[in-house]
Structure formats: C-alpha cells, structure tokens
XYZ file of C-alpha atoms in Angstrom:
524
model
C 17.812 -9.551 -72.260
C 17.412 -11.526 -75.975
C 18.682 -9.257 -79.075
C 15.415 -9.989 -80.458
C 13.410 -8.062 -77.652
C 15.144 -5.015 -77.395
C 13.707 -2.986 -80.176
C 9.989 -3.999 -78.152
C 11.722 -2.841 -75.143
C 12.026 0.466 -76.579
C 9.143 0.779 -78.146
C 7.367 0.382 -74.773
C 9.432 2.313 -73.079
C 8.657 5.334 -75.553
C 5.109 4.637 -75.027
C 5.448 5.431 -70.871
C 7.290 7.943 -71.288
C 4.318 9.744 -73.692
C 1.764 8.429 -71.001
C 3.426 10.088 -68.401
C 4.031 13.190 -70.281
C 0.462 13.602 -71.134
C -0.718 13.345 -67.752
C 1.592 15.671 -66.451
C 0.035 18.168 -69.479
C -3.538 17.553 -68.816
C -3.867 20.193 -65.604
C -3.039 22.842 -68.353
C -4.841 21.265 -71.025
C -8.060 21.607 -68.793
C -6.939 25.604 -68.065
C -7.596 25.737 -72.185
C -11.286 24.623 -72.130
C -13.615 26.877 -73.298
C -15.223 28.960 -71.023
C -18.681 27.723 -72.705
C -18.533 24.476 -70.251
C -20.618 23.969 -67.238
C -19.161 24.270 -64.005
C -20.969 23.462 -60.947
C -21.003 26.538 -58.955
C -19.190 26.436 -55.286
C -21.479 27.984 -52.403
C -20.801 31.078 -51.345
C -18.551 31.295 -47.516
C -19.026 35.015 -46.401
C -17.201 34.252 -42.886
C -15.443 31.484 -41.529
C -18.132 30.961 -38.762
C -20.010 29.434 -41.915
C -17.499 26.597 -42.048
C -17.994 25.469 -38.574
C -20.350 23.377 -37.899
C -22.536 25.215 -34.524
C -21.593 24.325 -31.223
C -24.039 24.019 -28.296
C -22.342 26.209 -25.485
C -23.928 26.281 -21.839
C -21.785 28.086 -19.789
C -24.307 28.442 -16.750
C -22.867 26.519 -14.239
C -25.695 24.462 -11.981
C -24.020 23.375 -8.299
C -26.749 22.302 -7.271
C -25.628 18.752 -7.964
C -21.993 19.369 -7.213
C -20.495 16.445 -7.767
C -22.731 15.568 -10.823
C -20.981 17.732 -13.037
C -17.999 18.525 -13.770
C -16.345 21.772 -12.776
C -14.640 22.081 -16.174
C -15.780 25.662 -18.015
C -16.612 25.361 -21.801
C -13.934 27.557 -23.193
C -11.337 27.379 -21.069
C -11.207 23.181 -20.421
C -9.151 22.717 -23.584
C -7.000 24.988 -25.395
C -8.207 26.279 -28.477
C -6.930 24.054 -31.422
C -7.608 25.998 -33.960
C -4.810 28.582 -33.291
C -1.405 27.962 -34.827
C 1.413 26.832 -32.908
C 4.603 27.452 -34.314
C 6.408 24.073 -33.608
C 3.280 21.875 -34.698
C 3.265 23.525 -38.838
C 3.236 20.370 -40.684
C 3.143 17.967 -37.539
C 2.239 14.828 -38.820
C -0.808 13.934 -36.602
C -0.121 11.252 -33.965
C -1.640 8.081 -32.822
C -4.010 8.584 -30.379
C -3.495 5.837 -27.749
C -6.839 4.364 -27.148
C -8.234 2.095 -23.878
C -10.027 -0.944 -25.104
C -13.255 -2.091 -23.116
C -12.626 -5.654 -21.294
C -15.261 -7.721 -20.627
C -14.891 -10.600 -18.067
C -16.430 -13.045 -20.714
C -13.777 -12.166 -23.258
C -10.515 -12.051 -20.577
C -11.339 -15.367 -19.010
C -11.561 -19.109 -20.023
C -14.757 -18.471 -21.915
C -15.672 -22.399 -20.903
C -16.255 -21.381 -17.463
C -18.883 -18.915 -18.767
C -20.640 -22.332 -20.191
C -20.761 -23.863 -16.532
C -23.327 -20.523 -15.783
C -26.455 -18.719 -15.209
C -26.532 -15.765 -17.536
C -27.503 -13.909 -13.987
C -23.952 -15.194 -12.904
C -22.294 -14.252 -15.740
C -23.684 -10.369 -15.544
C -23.000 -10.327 -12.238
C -19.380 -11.519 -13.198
C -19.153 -9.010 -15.461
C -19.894 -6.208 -13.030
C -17.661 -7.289 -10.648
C -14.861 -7.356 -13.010
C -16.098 -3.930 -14.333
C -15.562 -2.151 -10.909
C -11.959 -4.079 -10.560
C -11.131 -2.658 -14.354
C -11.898 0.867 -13.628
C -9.558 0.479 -10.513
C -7.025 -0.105 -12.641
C -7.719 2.482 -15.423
C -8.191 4.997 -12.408
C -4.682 4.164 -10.720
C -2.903 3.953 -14.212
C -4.517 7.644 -14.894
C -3.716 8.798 -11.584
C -0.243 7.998 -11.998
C 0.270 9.578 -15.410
C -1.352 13.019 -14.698
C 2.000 12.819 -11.728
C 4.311 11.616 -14.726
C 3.498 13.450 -17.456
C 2.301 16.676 -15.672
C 3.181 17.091 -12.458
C 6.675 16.114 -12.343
C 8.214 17.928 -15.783
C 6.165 20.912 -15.247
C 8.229 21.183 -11.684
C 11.287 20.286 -13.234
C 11.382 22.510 -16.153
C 10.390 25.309 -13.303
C 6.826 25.908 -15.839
C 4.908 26.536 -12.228
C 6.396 26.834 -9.022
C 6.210 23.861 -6.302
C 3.189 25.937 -4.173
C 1.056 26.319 -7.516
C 1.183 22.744 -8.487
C 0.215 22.073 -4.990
C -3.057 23.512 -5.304
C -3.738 22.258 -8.709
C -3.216 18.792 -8.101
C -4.187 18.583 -4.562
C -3.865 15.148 -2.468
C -4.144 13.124 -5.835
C -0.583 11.593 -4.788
C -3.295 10.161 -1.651
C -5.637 8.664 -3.623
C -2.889 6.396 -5.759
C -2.484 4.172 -2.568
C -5.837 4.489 -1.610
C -7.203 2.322 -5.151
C -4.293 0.500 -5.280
C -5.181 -1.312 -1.636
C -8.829 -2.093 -3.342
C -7.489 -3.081 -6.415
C -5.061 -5.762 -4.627
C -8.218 -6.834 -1.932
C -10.877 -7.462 -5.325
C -7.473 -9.350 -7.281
C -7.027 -11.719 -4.322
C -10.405 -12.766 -3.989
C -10.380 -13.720 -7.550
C -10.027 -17.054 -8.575
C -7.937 -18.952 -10.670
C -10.769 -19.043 -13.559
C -11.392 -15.623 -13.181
C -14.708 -15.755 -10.818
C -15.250 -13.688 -7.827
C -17.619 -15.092 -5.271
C -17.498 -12.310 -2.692
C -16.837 -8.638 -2.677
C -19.799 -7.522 -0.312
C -17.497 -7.422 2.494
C -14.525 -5.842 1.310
C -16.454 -2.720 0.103
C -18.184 -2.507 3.557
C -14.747 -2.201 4.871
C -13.231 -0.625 1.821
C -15.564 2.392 1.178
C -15.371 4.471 4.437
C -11.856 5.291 3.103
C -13.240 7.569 0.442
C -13.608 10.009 3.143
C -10.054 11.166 2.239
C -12.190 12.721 -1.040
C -13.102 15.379 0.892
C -10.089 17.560 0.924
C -9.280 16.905 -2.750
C -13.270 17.836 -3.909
C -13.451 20.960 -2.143
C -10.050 22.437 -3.160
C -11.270 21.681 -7.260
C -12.730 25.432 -7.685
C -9.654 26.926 -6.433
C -7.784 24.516 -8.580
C -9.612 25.316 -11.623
C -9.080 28.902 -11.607
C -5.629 28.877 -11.120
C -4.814 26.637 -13.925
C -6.931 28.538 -15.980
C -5.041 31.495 -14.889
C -1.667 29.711 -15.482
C -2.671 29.129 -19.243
C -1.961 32.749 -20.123
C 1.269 32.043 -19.587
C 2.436 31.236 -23.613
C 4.993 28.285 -21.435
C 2.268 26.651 -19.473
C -0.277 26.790 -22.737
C 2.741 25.229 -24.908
C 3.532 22.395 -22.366
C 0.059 21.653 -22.177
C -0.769 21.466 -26.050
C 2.132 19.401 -26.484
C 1.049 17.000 -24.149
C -2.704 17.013 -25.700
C -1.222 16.513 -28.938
C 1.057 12.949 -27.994
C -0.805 9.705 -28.305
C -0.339 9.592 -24.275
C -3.008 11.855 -23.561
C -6.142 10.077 -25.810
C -7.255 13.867 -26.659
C -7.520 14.567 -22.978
C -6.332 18.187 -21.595
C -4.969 18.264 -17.959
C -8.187 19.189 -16.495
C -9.699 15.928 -17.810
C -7.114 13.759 -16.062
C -7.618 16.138 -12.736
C -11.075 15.455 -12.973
C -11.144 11.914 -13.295
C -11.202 11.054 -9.044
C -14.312 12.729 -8.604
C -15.861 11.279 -12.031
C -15.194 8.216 -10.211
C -16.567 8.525 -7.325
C -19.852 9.363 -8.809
C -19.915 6.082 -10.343
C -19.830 3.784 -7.408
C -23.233 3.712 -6.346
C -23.968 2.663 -10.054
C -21.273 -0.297 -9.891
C -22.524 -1.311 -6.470
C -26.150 -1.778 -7.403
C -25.146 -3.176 -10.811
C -23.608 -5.888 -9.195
C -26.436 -6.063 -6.636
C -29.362 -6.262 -9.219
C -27.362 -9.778 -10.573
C -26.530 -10.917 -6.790
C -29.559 -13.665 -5.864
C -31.463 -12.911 -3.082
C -30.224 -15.857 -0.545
C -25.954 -14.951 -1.957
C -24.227 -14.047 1.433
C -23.077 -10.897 -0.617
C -26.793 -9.582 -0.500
C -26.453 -8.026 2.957
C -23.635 -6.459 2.484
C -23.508 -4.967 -0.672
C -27.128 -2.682 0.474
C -24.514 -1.887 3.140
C -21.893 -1.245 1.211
C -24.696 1.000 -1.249
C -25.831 3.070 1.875
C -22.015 4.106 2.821
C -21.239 5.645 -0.330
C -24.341 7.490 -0.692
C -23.950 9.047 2.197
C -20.425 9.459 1.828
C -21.063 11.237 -1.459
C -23.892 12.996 -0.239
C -21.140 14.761 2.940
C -18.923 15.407 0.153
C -20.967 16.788 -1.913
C -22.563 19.573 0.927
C -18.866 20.410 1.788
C -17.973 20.835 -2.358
C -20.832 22.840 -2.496
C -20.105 25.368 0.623
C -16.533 25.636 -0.563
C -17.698 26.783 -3.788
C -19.875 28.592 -2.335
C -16.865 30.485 -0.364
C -14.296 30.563 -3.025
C -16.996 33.158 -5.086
C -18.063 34.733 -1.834
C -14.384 36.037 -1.149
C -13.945 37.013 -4.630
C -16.926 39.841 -4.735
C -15.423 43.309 -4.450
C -17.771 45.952 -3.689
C -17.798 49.504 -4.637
C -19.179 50.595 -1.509
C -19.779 49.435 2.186
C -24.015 49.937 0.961
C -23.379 47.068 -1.388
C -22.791 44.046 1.530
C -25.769 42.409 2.020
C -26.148 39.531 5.206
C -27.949 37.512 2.627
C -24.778 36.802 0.747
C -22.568 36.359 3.554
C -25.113 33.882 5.178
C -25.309 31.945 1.922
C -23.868 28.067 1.880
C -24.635 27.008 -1.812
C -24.188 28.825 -5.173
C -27.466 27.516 -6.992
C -26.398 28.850 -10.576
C -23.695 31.388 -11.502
C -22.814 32.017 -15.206
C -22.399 35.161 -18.258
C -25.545 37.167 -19.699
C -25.405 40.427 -21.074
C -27.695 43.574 -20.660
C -29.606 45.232 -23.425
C -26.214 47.777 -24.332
C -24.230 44.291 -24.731
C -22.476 44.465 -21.417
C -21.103 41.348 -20.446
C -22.142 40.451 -16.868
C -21.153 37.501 -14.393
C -24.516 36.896 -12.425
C -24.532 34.799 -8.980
C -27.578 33.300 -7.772
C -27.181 32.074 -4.064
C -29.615 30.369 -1.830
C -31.893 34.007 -0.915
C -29.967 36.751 -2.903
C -29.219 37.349 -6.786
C -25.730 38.952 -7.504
C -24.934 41.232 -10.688
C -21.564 41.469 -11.366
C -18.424 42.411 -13.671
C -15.610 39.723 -13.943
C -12.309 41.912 -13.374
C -8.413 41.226 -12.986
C -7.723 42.375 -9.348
C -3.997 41.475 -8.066
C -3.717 38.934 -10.893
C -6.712 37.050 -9.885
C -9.995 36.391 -11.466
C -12.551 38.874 -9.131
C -15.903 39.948 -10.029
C -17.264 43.593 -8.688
C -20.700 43.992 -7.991
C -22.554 45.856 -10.551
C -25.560 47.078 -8.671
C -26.908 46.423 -5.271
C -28.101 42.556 -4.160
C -32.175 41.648 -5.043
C -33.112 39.596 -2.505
C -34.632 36.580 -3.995
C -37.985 37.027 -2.335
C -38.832 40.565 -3.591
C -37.687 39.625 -7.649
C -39.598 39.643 -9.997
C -39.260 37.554 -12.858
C -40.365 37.854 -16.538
C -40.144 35.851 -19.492
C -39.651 38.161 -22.036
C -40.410 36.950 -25.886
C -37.984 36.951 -28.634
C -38.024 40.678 -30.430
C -39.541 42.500 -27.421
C -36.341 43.826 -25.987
C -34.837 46.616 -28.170
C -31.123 46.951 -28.153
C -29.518 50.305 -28.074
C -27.098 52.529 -26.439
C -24.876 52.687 -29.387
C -24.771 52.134 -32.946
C -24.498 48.746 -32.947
C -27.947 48.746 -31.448
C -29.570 50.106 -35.292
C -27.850 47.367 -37.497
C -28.371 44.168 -34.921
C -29.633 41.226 -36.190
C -32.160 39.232 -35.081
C -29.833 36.861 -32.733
C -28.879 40.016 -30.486
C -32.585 40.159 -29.467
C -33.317 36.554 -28.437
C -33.184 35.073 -25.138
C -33.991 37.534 -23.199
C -35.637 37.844 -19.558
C -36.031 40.493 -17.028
C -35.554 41.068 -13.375
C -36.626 43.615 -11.231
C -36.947 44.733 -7.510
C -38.466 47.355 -6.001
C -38.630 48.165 -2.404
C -38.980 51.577 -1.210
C -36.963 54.425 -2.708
C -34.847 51.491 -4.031
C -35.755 50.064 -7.629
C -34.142 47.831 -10.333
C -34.268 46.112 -13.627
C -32.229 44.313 -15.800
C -32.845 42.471 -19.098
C -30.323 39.838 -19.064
C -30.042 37.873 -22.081
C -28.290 34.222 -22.327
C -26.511 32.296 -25.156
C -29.098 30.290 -26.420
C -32.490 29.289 -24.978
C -31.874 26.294 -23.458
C -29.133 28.241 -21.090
C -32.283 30.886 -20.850
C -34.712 28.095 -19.848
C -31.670 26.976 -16.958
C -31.833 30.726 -15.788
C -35.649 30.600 -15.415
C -35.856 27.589 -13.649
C -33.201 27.991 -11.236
C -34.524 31.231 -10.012
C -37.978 30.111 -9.451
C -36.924 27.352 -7.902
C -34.641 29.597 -5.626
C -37.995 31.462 -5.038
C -40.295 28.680 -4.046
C -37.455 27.199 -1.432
C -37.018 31.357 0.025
C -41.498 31.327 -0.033
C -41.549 27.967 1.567
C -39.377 29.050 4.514
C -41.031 31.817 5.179
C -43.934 30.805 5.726
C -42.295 27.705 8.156
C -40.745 30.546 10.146
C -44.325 32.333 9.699
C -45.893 29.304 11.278
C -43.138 28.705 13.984
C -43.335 32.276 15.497
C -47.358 31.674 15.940
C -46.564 28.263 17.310
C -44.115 29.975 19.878
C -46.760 31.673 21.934
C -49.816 29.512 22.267
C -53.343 30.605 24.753
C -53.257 28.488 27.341
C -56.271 27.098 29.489
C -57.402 30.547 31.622
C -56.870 32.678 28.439
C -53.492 33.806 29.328
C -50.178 33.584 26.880
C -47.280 31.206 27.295
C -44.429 30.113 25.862
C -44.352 27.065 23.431
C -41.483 26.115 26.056
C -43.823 26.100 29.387
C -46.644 24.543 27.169
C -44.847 21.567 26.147
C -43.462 21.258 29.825
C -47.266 21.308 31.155
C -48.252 18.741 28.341
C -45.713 16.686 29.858
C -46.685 16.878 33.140
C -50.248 16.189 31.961
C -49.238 13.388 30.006
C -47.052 11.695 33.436
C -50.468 12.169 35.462
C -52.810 10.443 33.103
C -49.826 7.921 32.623
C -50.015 7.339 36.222
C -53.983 7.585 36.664
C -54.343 5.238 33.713
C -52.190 1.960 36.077
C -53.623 -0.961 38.331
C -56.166 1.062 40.691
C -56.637 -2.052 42.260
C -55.135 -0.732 45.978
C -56.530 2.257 47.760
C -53.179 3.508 49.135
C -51.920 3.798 45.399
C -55.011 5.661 44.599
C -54.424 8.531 46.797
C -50.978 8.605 46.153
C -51.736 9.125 42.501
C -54.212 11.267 43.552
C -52.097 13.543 45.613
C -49.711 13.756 42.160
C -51.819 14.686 40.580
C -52.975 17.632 42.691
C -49.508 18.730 43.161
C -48.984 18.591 38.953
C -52.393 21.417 39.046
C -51.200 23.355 41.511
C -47.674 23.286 39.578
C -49.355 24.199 36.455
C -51.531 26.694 38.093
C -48.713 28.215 39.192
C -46.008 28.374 35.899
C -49.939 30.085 34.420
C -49.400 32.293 36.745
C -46.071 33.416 36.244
C-alpha cells in the first residue's frame, strides 16, 4: 500500500467501524422512543386454534365405492407434525425429492412429433402415460420393501407375522408390473412410437386377478398399523422416514395404498388411449376388450373388498347381551357408511350402517384390539325413522358443560328413532360439520329405499307364487309354468304343415293327452 494512502485508509476504516457500531445501537435506540408514537396494534390470538387455518375433516367412511376411496382415516393416515420430536429440534428441513411429469413429446425426438396427426400424438402420449406409471408404480413398490419393510424387520420394530399382514402380497405385484412394463418397452420403437398395445393388455390384464388377496386384507392392514403407531418406536421410525427427501411427504400408508390407487386408474388410461385410437387402427378391437376385462375385474374386486370389510367390523361388535344379535347384521355383505357422531350429552359414538340394520356403538380396547360394543339394540333399517333436525333445536345437557355451550355444540344434528312394540328408541346424533351430516342423511335414505324396494319384490313374488288357475283352483307358480309349457309345445305343434291327415291326428291325439295331463296336475 502507497505511504500517501494510509492516513485515507484509516480514516475509512474509522468510518465502518462507527457504521457498524450504530447499527448494532439502533435496536436500543428504538426501546428509547417515546411512548407518544403510533404503533399498529397486533390482533388479538386467544387460543392457538386461531392460528390454524380450519381444516375440512370427513371422517364418515362411504364403502359403497370400495375401491374409489381410499381406506386411509383422517387422523390417523399421517402422524401428527405438529408434536415435538426430540431428535428433529433444529432439524434443518430436507429436500423433498420430487417426481417430474414426462411427456412423450418432451422424452422423444420431438421431429418425429412433426411427421404427425395431433390425434397420433395424444394417443402417443397416452400410451407412454400408462408405460410411465408402470414404472413409477414398480419403483414405489420397491421402496415401501426397502425403506419399510426390510429395516423395520431388521431393527426387530414389528415382528415378521405383523409386517405380513401390513404389507400383504405387495412383494407379488413387483413382478407382476415389471412383466407389463418389459411387454409395452419392447413394442416401442426406436423413435419412441408405439403402434400396438391392444393386444398385450387383452392378455396382460386378467393377471390383476392376483389384486384380490392384497385388496381385501387392506382393512385388517390398516388397523393394525394404526395400532402399531402407539408404539413411541414404530411412530419414530415412521416420522423419520416422512421427514427424508425419500418419502416426497408421503407416510407409509400412502405408499401401501398406491396398488389399489392404481388399479382404479386403468379403465381411465385404457379409454384415454382408445378415444385417440382411429376407428379402422387394428388396436380398436382390442382395446374395448381390453376396457371390458378390467371393469369387470375391478368390479369382482371391488364386491369381495367390500364383504371383507364388511366382515372385519362384523367380528369386531361385542355385545352386552345374547338380546343384542340381530340376523340382520350377521346376514349383512356391505358396510354402506360407518363413522363418529356424538349424542346430545357429548358421547362419542361409532355408528355402522349395513345393508338392512343401523348399529350404535362405543369404540373400546378389547385384548389390545380396536372393538366397538354395541350401545343399544339394532334399528332395523325399515322401521327408522329419520329427521332432519335444524341447527339450535337440539338442547345439550346432562352436565354443566351443557349451560355454557356455544353455538357449534348444537349444529348438525339429526335424529333417529324406532319403535316397535314395547321396544322404542331415539338418538340425536350429531356430525362434524354439515357436509359429513348431509353424507349421514343420504346414505340412510338411500339404505331405506333399497330395504322398501325389496320388499315389495318379495311382496310381489310371494303373490306370483300361487296363481288361480283355469277351474278356479290354486297352484303353484311351479305347476303353472310347467302347464304353460305344455300349452306352448301343443300350439307349437298345432301351428306346423297340416298338409297330411295322419299328422293331424297325431297332433291331435297330443294334444288330448297334454289336457288330460293338465287336467290331471289341476287335480292334484
């Protein structure tokens, strides 16, 4: 440094150091204003709830579109964030590892897109679409084994048998999307086109049968992972792993979920990629084939999803008494709506609506399992009676909580009652919100119409049985379709060439005997 510049080295120098020294000052210097100056004034947070922005919560779980949904519960399919864990204080937060959308267009030479049809190009992009979510599928698949399976078994977190039933046959269905995976990959081309995939779905899709097993066990599943998060080792393994970049935010439940997400989806794909197919492409025929297997492969699945369901709750009822079984639950296949209300004193209750019969319950811990004990006796869906009661006509007592409740404890309310006999009930059941009030309403009156409507078909079926016949005597529907039969052979027969005579009298002779037959079973 020149002699010359030093002094105007110090100089500046002395002139940081007072800059810095009155910035570091200023926080108390502002502390010293006079109290005269206007500050703006903060709003007022009575409760933490106030901070939170409201969350829409439906816990009423709807089967009857099993495989629509998903079987995750709202408070229960991801651990609660908000509570502290002590080895994530001051964890800087991590990436989250994200999956990109690929479009054929953009993965491709894009000069083959130039070459055509915009038609050809969506239906490009479809195809490519269903080969994609192959691949995110298997490469899911295979980390829920990895990153949850595996350690979980190593680090003896759950036993061998209770990993079992979580994860089910999902080992089964790795090799299962791999084999479609390779079939779409060799078909492709060398620029990326596929010209044909109607025929390796028609031979592909009947394999999804295999779903069966691994749908129907996901209640069971459910609950006992659910039950394994009480455990403080299970619920720390698991927030760990929703807190690496690995997961993308997703808890195990999410990945477990995934196969029957999937499945779901493929009528979409297929009849995405049929709406771009022209109507004279050789893949035509066979993807409407290929759409009618997996409907009704979905639809098989989803009756035996919804009767294992339906079981899994069925054997978890305890009742108080022998007077509490009722035929009507243990005849029911299908849960149509189960979910939490409460009564006017605030009790929480777990209610079960099957196909004919409503269920009150209490959810209990019985043997370390999830149970739920009948609360009263079974209404029979055909003798409820159902009211939509209006916000501020239920009062809410029973204890003191009932004189200072606020206007929320006395919304979303509706009543059901039975009365037969001697025997008489009523309930006013409120839900969370109204929309999970309005899914209450509607499932049990559509539970009523389907009970009405078969009445009255087994109504009309017992008349039918016993019809009048001719002479005024009653027969069986059984002899009077036989005699309709034999009516119908003889004017069958009477109605052919009457050109010879010996064919007349033969016919004629028939018929005689048929009478004398008929008289006869009229008889009888």
């Amino acid at each position: 440094m020149v002699a010359k510049d030093y002094p105007f080295y110090l100089t500046a120098k002395r002139a940081n150091c007072a800059l810095e020294a009155q910035a570091a000052a200023s926080p108390a210097k502002e502390t010293e204003e006079p109290s005269t100056k206007r500050v703006k004034p903060l709003s007022r947070v009575t409760s933490l709830a106030s901070l939170i922005p409201p969350v829409r919560t439906t816990p009423l779980k709807r089967f009857s579109q099993t495989l629509q949904r998903s079987i995750s519960f709202r408070s229960e399919s991801r651990p609660d964030l908000l509570s502290p864990r002590p080895w994530s204080r001051n964890m800087p937060p991590a990436n989250t590892k994200r999956r990109d959308s690929k479009l054929w267009s953009e993965t491709f030479d894009v000069c083959v897109s130039h070459m055509l049809t915009s038609k050809e190009i969506k239906r490009q992009e479809a195809i490519f679409e269903l080969s994609q979510g192959e691949e995110d599928l298997i490469e899911d698949l295979k980390l829920a084994k990895k990153a949850y399976h595996d350690p979980m078994l190593k680090l003896s977190i759950m036993t061998e048998q209770e990993l079992n039933q979580i994860f089910g046959t999902l080992d089964s269905l790795i090799p299962l999307h791999e084999d479609l995976l390779n079939r779409l990959r060799e078909v492709r081309k060398s620029d990326g086109s596929t010209e044909h995939v109607g025929h390796i779905l028609v031979g592909w899709l009947p394999c999804l049968n295999s779903y069966d097993s691994y749908c129907s066990n996901q209640v069971a599943a459910k609950a006992l992972l659910d039950h394994k998060k009480q455990d403080h080792r299970v619920q720390d393994f698991l927030q760990r792993c929703l807190e690496s970049p690995f997961s993308r935010k997703l808890d195990l439940w999410n990945f477990l979920d995934i196969p029957r997400s999937r499945l779901v989806k493929y009528p979409l794909l297929l009849r995405e990629i049929l709406r771009h197919t022209p109507n004279d492409h050789p893949d035509q025929q066979h993807l409407e084939e290929a759409i009618n297997i997996i409907q009704g492969i979905v639809a098989e699945i989803n009756t035996k999803t919804g009767e294992s369901e339906c079981q899994y709750y069925k054997e978890r009822l305890i009742y108080l008494e022998e007077g509490q079984r009722d035929s009507l639950i243990d005849n029911s296949r299908v849960v149509c709506c189960h979910g939490e209300l409460k009564n006017n004193r605030g009790v929480k209750l777990h209610v079960f609506l099957f196909q004919e019969v409503l269920v009150i319950t209490r959810a209990i811990t019985h043997n370390e399992q999830l149970c739920y004990q009948l609360y009263r006796q079974p209404i029979p869906v055909r003798d409820l009676v159902l009211e939509d009661l209006q916000d501020g006509e239920v009062r809410v007592g029973g204890s003191i909580r009932g004189a200072f409740s606020n206007n929320e404890r006395i919304k979303n309310f509706f009543r059901v009652s039975f009365k037969c006999g001697s025997q008489s009930q009523s309930h006013s059941l409120q839900a969370n919100d109204s929309f999970n009030k309005q899914q209450w309403l509607n499932c049990i009156r559509q539970a009523k119409e389907k009970v009405t409507c078969a009445g009255k078909a087994r109504v009309l079926n017992s008349e039918a049985h016993f019809l009048l016949s001719p002479n005024g005597s009653r027969v069986s529907q059984g002899e009077t379709s036989l005699e309709q039969m034999d009516q119908s052979d003889s004017e069958s027969d009477c109605s052919m060439d009457t050109s010879e005579n010996n064919i007349d009298c033969e016919r004629m002779e028939q018929t005689n005997s048929c009478e004398s037959e008929k008289q006869l079973e009229t008889d009888v």
